[in-house]
XYZ file of C-alpha atoms in Angstrom:
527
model
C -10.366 93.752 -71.756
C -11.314 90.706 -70.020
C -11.030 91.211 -66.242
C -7.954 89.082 -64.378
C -8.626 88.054 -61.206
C -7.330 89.542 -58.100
C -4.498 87.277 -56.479
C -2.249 87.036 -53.198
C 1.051 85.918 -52.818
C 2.664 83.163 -50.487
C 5.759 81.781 -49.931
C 8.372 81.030 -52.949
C 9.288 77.680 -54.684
C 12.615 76.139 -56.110
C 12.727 73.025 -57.641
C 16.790 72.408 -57.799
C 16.998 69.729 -60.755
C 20.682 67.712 -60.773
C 22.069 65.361 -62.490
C 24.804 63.200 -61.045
C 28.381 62.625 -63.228
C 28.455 59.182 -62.711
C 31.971 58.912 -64.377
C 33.603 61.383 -61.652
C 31.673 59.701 -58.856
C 32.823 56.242 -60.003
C 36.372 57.341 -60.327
C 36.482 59.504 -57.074
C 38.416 57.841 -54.131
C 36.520 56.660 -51.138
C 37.619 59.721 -48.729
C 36.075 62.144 -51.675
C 33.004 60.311 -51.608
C 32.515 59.752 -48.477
C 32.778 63.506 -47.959
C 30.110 64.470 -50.123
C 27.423 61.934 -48.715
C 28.165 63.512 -45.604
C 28.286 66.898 -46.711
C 25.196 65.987 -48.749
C 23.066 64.914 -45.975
C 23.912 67.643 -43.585
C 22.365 69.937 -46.400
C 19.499 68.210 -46.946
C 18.632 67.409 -43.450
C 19.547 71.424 -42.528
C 16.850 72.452 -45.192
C 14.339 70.183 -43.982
C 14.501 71.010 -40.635
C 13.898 74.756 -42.344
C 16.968 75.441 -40.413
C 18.073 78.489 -42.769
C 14.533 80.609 -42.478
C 11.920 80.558 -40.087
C 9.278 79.045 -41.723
C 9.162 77.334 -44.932
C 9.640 73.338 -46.318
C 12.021 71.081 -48.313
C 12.112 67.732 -49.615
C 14.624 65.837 -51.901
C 13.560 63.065 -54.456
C 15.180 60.751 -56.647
C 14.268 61.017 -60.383
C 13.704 58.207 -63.276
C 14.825 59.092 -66.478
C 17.541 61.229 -68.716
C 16.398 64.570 -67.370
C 17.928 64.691 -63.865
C 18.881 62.351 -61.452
C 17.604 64.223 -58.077
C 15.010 67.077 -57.548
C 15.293 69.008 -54.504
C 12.214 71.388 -53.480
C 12.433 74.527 -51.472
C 9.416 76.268 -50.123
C 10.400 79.796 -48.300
C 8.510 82.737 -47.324
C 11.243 85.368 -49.263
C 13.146 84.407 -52.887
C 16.218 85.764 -51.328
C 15.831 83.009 -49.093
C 15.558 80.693 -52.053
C 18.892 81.515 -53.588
C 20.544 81.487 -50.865
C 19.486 77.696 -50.584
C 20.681 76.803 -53.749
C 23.864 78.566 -53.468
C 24.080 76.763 -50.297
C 24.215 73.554 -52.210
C 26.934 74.728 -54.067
C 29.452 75.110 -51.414
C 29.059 71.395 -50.257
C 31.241 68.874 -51.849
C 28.390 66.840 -53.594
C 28.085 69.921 -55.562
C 31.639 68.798 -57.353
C 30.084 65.825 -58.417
C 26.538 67.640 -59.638
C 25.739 69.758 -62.304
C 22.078 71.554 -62.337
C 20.425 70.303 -65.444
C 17.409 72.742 -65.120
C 15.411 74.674 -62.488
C 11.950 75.901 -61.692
C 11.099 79.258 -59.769
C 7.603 80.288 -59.139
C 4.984 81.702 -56.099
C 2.284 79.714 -54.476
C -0.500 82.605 -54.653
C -4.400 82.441 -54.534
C -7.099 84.538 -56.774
C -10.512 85.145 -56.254
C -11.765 82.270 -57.906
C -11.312 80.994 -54.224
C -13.478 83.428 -52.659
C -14.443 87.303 -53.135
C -15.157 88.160 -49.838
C -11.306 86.894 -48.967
C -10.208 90.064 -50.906
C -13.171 92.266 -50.592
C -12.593 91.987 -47.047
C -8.621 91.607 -46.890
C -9.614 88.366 -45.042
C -11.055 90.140 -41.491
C -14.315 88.326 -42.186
C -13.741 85.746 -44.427
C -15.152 82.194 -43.599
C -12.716 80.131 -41.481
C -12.408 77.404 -43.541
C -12.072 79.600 -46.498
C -9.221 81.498 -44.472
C -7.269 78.600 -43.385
C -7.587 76.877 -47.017
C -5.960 79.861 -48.101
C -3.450 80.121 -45.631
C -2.537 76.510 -46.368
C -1.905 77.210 -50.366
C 0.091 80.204 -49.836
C 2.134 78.002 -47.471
C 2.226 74.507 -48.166
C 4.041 71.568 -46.721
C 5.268 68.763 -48.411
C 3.538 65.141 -48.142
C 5.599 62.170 -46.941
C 3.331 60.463 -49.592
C 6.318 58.777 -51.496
C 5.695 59.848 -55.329
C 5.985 63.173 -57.016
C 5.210 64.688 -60.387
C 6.712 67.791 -61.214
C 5.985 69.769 -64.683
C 4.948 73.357 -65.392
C 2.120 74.283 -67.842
C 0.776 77.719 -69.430
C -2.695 78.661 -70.987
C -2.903 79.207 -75.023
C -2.759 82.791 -76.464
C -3.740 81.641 -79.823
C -6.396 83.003 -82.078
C -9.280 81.737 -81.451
C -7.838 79.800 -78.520
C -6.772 82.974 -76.125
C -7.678 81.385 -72.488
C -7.116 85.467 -71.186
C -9.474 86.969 -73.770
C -12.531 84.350 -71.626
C -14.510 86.364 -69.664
C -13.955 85.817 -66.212
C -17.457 83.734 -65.321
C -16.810 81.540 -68.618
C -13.529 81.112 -67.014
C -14.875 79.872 -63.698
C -17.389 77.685 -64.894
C -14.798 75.434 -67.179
C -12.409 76.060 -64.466
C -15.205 74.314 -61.972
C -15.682 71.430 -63.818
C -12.107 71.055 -63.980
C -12.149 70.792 -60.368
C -14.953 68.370 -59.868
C -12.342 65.608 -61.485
C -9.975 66.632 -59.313
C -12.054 66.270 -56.324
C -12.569 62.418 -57.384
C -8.573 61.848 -56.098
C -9.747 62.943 -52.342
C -7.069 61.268 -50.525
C -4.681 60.252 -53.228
C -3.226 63.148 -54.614
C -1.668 66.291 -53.103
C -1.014 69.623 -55.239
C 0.660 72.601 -54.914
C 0.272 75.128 -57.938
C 2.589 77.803 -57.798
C 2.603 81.051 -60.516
C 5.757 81.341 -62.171
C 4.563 84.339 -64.781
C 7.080 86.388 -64.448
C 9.620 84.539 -63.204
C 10.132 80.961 -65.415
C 9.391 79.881 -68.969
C 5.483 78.838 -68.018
C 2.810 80.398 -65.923
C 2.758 77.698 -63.579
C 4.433 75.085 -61.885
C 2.852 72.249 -60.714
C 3.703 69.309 -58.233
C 1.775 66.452 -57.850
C 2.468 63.957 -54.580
C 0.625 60.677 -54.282
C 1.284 57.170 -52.464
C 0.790 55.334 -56.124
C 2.440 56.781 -58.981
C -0.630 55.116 -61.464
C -3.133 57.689 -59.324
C -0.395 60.727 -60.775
C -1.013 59.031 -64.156
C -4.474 58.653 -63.693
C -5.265 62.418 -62.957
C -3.506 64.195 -65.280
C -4.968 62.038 -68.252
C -8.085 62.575 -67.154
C -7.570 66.248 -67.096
C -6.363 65.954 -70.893
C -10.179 65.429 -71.697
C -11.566 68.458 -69.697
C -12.303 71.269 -71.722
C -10.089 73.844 -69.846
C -7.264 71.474 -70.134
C -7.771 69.728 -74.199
C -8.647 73.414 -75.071
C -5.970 75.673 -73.392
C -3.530 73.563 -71.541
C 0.240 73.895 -72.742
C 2.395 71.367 -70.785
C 6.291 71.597 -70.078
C 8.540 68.608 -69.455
C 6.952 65.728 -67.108
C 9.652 64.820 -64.450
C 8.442 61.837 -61.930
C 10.187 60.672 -58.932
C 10.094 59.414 -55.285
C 10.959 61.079 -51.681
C 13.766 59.490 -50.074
C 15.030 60.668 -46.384
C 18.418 62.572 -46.505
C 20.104 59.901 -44.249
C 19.415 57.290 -47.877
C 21.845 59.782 -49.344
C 24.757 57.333 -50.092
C 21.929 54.301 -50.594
C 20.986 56.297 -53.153
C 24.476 56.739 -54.894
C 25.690 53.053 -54.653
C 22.754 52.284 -56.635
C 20.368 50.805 -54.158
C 16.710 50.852 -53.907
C 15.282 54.604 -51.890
C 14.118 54.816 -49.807
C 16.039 52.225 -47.809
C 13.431 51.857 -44.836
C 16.552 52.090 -42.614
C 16.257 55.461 -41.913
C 13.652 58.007 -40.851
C 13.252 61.721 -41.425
C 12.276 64.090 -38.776
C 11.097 61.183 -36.926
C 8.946 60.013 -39.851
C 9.527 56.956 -42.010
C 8.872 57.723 -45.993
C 7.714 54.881 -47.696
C 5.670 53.372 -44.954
C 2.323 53.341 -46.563
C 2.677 51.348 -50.031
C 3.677 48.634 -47.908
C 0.178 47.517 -47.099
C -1.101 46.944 -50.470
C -3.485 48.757 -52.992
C -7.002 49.477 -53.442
C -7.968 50.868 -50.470
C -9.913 53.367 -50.472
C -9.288 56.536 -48.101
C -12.768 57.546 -45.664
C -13.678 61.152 -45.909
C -10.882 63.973 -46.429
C -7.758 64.777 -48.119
C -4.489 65.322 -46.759
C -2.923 67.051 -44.472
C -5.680 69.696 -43.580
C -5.819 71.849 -46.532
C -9.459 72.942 -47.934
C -11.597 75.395 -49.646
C -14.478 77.039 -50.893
C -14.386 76.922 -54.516
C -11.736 75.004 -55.661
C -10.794 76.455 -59.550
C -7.541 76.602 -60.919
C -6.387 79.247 -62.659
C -3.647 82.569 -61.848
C -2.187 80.684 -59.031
C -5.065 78.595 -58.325
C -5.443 74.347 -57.938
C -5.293 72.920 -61.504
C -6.651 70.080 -60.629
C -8.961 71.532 -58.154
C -7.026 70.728 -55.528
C -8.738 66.656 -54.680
C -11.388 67.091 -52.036
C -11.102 71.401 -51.472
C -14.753 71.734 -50.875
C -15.339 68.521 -48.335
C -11.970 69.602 -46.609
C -13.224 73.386 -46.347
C -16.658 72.224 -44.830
C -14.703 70.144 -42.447
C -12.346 73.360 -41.669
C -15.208 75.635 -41.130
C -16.806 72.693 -38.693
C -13.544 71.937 -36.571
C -14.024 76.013 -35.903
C -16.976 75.680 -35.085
C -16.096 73.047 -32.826
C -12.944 75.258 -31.002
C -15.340 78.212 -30.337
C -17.554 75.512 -28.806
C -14.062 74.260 -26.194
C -14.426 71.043 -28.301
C -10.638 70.397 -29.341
C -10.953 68.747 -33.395
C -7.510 68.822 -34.137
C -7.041 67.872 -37.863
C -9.358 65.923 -40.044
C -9.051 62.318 -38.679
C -7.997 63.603 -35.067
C -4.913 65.228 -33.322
C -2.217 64.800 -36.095
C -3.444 61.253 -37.227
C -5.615 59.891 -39.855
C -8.325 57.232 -38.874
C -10.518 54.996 -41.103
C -13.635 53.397 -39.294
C -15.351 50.191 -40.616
C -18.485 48.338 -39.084
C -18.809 44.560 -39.354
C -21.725 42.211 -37.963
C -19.266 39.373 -37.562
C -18.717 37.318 -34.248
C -16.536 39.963 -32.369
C -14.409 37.005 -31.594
C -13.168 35.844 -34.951
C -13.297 39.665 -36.290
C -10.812 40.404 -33.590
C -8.906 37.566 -34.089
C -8.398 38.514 -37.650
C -7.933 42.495 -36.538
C -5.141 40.759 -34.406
C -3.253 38.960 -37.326
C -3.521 42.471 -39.544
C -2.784 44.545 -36.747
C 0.364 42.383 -36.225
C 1.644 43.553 -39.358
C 0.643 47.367 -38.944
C 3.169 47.332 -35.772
C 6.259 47.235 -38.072
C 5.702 50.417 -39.659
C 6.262 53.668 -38.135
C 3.299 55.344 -38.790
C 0.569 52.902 -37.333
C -0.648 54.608 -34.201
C -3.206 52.079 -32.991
C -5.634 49.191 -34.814
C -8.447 48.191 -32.325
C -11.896 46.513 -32.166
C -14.829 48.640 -30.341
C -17.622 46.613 -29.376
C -21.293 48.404 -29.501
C -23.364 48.546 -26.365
C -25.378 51.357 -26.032
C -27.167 52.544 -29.319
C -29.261 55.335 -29.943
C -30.959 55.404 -33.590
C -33.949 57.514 -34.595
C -37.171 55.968 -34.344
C -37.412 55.456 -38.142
C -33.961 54.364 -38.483
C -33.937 51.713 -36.046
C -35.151 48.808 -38.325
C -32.755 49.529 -41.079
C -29.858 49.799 -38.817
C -30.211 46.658 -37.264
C -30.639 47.960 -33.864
C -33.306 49.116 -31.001
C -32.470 52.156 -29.280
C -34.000 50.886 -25.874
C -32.259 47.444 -25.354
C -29.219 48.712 -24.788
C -27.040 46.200 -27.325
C -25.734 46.756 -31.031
C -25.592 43.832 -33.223
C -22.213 45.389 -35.358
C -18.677 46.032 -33.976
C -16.327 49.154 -35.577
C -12.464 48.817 -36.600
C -10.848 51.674 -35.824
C -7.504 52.123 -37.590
C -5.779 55.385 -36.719
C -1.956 56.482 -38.827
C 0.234 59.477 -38.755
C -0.625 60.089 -42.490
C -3.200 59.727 -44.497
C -1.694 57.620 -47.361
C -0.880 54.774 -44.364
C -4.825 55.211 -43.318
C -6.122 54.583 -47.140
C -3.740 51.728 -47.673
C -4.207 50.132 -44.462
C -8.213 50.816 -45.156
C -7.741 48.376 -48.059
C -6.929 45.272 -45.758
C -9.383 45.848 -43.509
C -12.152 46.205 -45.698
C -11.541 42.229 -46.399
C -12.303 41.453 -42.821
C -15.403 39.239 -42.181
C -19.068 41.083 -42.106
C -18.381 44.382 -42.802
C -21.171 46.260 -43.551
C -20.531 49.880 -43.730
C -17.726 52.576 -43.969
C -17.551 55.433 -42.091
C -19.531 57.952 -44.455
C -20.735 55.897 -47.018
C -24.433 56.181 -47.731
C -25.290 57.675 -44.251
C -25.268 61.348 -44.959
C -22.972 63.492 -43.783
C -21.481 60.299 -41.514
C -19.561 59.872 -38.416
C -18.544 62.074 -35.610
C -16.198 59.756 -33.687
C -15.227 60.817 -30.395
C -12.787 59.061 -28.453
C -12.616 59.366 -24.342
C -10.243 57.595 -22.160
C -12.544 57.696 -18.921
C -11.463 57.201 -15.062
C -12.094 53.637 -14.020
C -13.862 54.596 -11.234
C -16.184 56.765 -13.199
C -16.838 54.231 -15.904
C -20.523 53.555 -14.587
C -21.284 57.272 -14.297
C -20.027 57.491 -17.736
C -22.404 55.563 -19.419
C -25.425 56.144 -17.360
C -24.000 60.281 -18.970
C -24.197 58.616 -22.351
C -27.600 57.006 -21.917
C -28.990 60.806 -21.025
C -27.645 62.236 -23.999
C -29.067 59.755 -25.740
C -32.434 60.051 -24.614
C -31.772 63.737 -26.548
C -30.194 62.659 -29.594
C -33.357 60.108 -30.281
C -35.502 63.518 -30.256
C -32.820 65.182 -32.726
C -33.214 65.760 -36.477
C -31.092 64.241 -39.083
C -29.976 62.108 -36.007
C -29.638 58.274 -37.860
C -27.522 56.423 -35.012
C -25.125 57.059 -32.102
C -23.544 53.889 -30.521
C -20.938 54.004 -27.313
C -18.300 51.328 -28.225
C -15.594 49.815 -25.815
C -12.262 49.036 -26.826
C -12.468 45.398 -26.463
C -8.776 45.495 -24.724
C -9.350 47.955 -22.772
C -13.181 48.539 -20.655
C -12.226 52.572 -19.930
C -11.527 53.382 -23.792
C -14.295 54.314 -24.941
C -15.697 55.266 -29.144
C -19.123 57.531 -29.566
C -19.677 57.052 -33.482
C -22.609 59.244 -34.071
C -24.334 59.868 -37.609
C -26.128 62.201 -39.275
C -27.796 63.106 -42.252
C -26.089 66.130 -42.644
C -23.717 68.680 -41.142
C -26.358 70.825 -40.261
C -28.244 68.850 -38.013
C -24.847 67.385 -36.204
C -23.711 70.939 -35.062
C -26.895 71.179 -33.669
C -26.358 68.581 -31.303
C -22.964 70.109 -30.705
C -24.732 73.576 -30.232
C -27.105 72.142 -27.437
C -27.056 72.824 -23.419
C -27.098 69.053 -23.454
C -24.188 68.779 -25.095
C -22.614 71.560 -23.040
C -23.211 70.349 -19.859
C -21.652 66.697 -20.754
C -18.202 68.904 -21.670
C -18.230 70.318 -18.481
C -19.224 67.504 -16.252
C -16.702 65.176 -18.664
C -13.819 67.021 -17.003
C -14.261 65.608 -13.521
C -14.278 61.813 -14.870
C -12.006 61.737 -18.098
C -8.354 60.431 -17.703
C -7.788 63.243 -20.462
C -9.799 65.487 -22.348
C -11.590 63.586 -25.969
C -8.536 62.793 -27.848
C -9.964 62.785 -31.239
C -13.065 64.133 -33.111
C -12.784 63.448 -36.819
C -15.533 63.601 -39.237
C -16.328 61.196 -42.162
């Protein structure tokens, strides 16, 4: 017998399929209908607060086609908790005008494809990153991203064609090259795989979220020419839709465009990020903080690998690092935002002026936390690096500027990243063909310490220039504001960056930074 591999349970999924009787809804009186909007959105906003359980996540979406009309998904740490949810629904007068034209019931769970010594161990001395990527499957949230793909899928049990009669490394490896596809969406697409053996007609359900419905497309027919996928995959019924916020309830019945952009959800506005245009391309990351060791699908695991697993796992285990090192790293891109750094060696005046006009624009949506221009003035490259960089790591000046663009979510950042790649003389991304790439600290610093601050930065320097892997570290000002200060820092590898962060050197600036920062370094995301 071909050995199955060990799994772990998490929290429960629903997806709650309806379709709407348009017939009774047109015919319905006013008062009737404006009772079940209201009733409606009370339910929906209820279950997204998670109000019913005391963790968990839900989401409703509008869906195209015959098949349903909405999709509501509930994710809750008990399946008791999960009917009660849907019989919740049932006692609200929207129900009268509903009828459930299907349903999907499954587990998020986790196997040791992910990692043996997460099991061998029960987890006591598992890798951090490995632990939290593993904490973050069995419990997922759900994107704001606006798109979603819902359909489950099973493996063959055919002659000839039996996916559980593999052995488990042949398994692995087709199941790993599966994943490296999957890792090429970093930043567009968001999964959760849940195991519905058992429990549904499938063995899995999967959703897929993504800002642009082509990049949901564009995944899953690439996976149609992987070998674990041409050769064993069995797919269900597609179903594709888009998040709306409960409050676009009756928007959404009178037959107008959802989301409305009139309302916002928890305090955050769906649809914000498709606003700024396509073809960006999102800096370092995936979404949302979820990573992992060894990203195969399979039993309960990502079946698309899970886009970017293995960079976000590294950048897990690092940010740990970090914390036992009292060096706050909040999520990937900074303290529940998203950034995207450029370089350009344009005339800081016109590139600000044309940051200005974009940033203009950013200010209407609800997710733009700040667009600004840092101005280099204190670079420190390695000795060898210093032609190729364009800059001397004695004269004190750098010849490029960065745009920093920072968002709630990481969709906004990728879009956003798009626009600002057109700006004049950019050079360089954050992370492209520098190694591992930027460490970008941000420090709000006393006024009256701003001197001491950067005579600080030119000591540390003098050490990073002696560092190695060190390629370039450059103190940028806000060009608004003299006492905002950016350290982008690269290296060739991760390795040789947590060395730095290791050092007494680096130690003693933490301490001393307390007596002359307005706050502590707000952000330390890595490219």
């Amino acid at each position: 017998m071909a050995k199955p591999p060990r799994t772990e349970e998490g929290w429960y999924a629903l997806h709650d399929f309806r379709t709407v009787d348009w017939d009774a809804w047109r015919a319905a009186p006013d008062r009737e209908r404006e009772r079940a909007v209201e009733e409606g959105v009370a339910y929906l906003e209820e279950h997204e607060a998670v109000a019913d359980a005391e963790e968990g996540a839900s989401a409703v979406f509008s869906v195209l086609g015959h098949k349903a009309d909405l999709m509501v998904v509930h994710f809750r740490p008990t399946l008791d908790a999960l009917s009660a949810a849907e019989r919740r629904f049932e006692s609200t007068a929207l129900a009268e005008f509903t009828d459930q034209s299907t349903s999907y019931v499954s587990v998020t769970e986790v196997s040791d494809y992910v990692s043996d010594e997460y099991f061998d161990d029960d987890g006591e001395e598992t890798d951090e990153g490995i632990r939290r990527y593993i904490e973050g499957k069995l419990k997922p949230d759900i994107p704001d991203t606006e798109y979603v793909s819902f359909y489950p899928m099973s493996r063959k049990r055919e002659a000839g064609q039996n996916w559980y009669t593999l052995d488990y490394d042949e398994r692995s490896e087709l199941l790993s090259a599966h994943g490296d596809i999957g890792r090429e969406y970093a930043g567009k697409i968001k999964q959760v795989i849940a195991s519905s053996v058992g429990f549904d007609d499938y063995e899995w359900g999967v959703t897929l979220f993504g800002g642009d419905p082509a990049d949901i497309k564009d995944i899953v027919y690439e996976m149609r020419f992987d070998e674990a996928s041409a050769e064993y995959g069995e797919f269900g019924p597609f179903y594709v839709g888009r998040r709306f916020p409960p409050t676009d309830l009756g928007a959404y019945l009178d037959g107008e465009q959802v989301p409305t952009g009139e309302h916002e959800s928890g305090g955050r506005p769906h649809g914000d990020a498709d606003v700024h245009g396509e073809g960006a391309h999102h800096h370092g990351g995936g979404e949302g903080g979820s990573g992992g060791g060894h990203p195969h699908a399979d039993d309960g695991d990502e079946h698309h690998g899970d886009a970017g697993d293995a960079d976000d796992a590294e950048e897990e285990s690092i940010r740990a690092e970090l914390e036992d090192l009292d060096i706050y790293a909040g999520k990937p891109h900074g303290e529940d935002v998203f950034a995207t750094v450029l370089y350009s060696e344009a005339d800081p005046d016109e590139l600000f002026e044309e940051v200005e006009g974009l940033r203009g624009n950013f200010d209407h949506y609800g997710t733009h936390v700040k667009t600004a221009v840092y101005e280099g003035g204190g670079a420190r490259s390695a000795p060898d690096q210093s032609s190729e960089k364009g800059t001397d790591s004695r004269d004190g000046e750098a010849d490029r500027a960065a745009v920093v663009s920072i968002w709630e979510t990481a969709n906004a950042a990728e879009t956003a990243a798009g626009f600002l790649s057109d700006l004049p003389g950019i050079v360089e991304r954050a992370g492209e063909e520098s190694g591992f790439g930027t460490m970008g600290m941000f420090y709000t610093v006393k006024p009256e310490h701003r001197g001491d601050f950067v005579e600080k930065f030119e000591v540390v320097g003098d050490t990073l220039e002696g560092m190695d892997g060190h390629h370039e570290t450059d103190l940028m000002v806000n060009r608004e504001d003299e006492n905002d200060m950016f350290i982008a820092s690269q290296w060739a590898s991760k390795e040789d960056a947590m060395a730095f962060f290791r050092s007494d050197d680096f130690r003693d600036t933490v301490s001393w930074g307390r007596d002359v920062l307005a706050d502590r370094p707000r952000h330390v995301f890595l490219a």
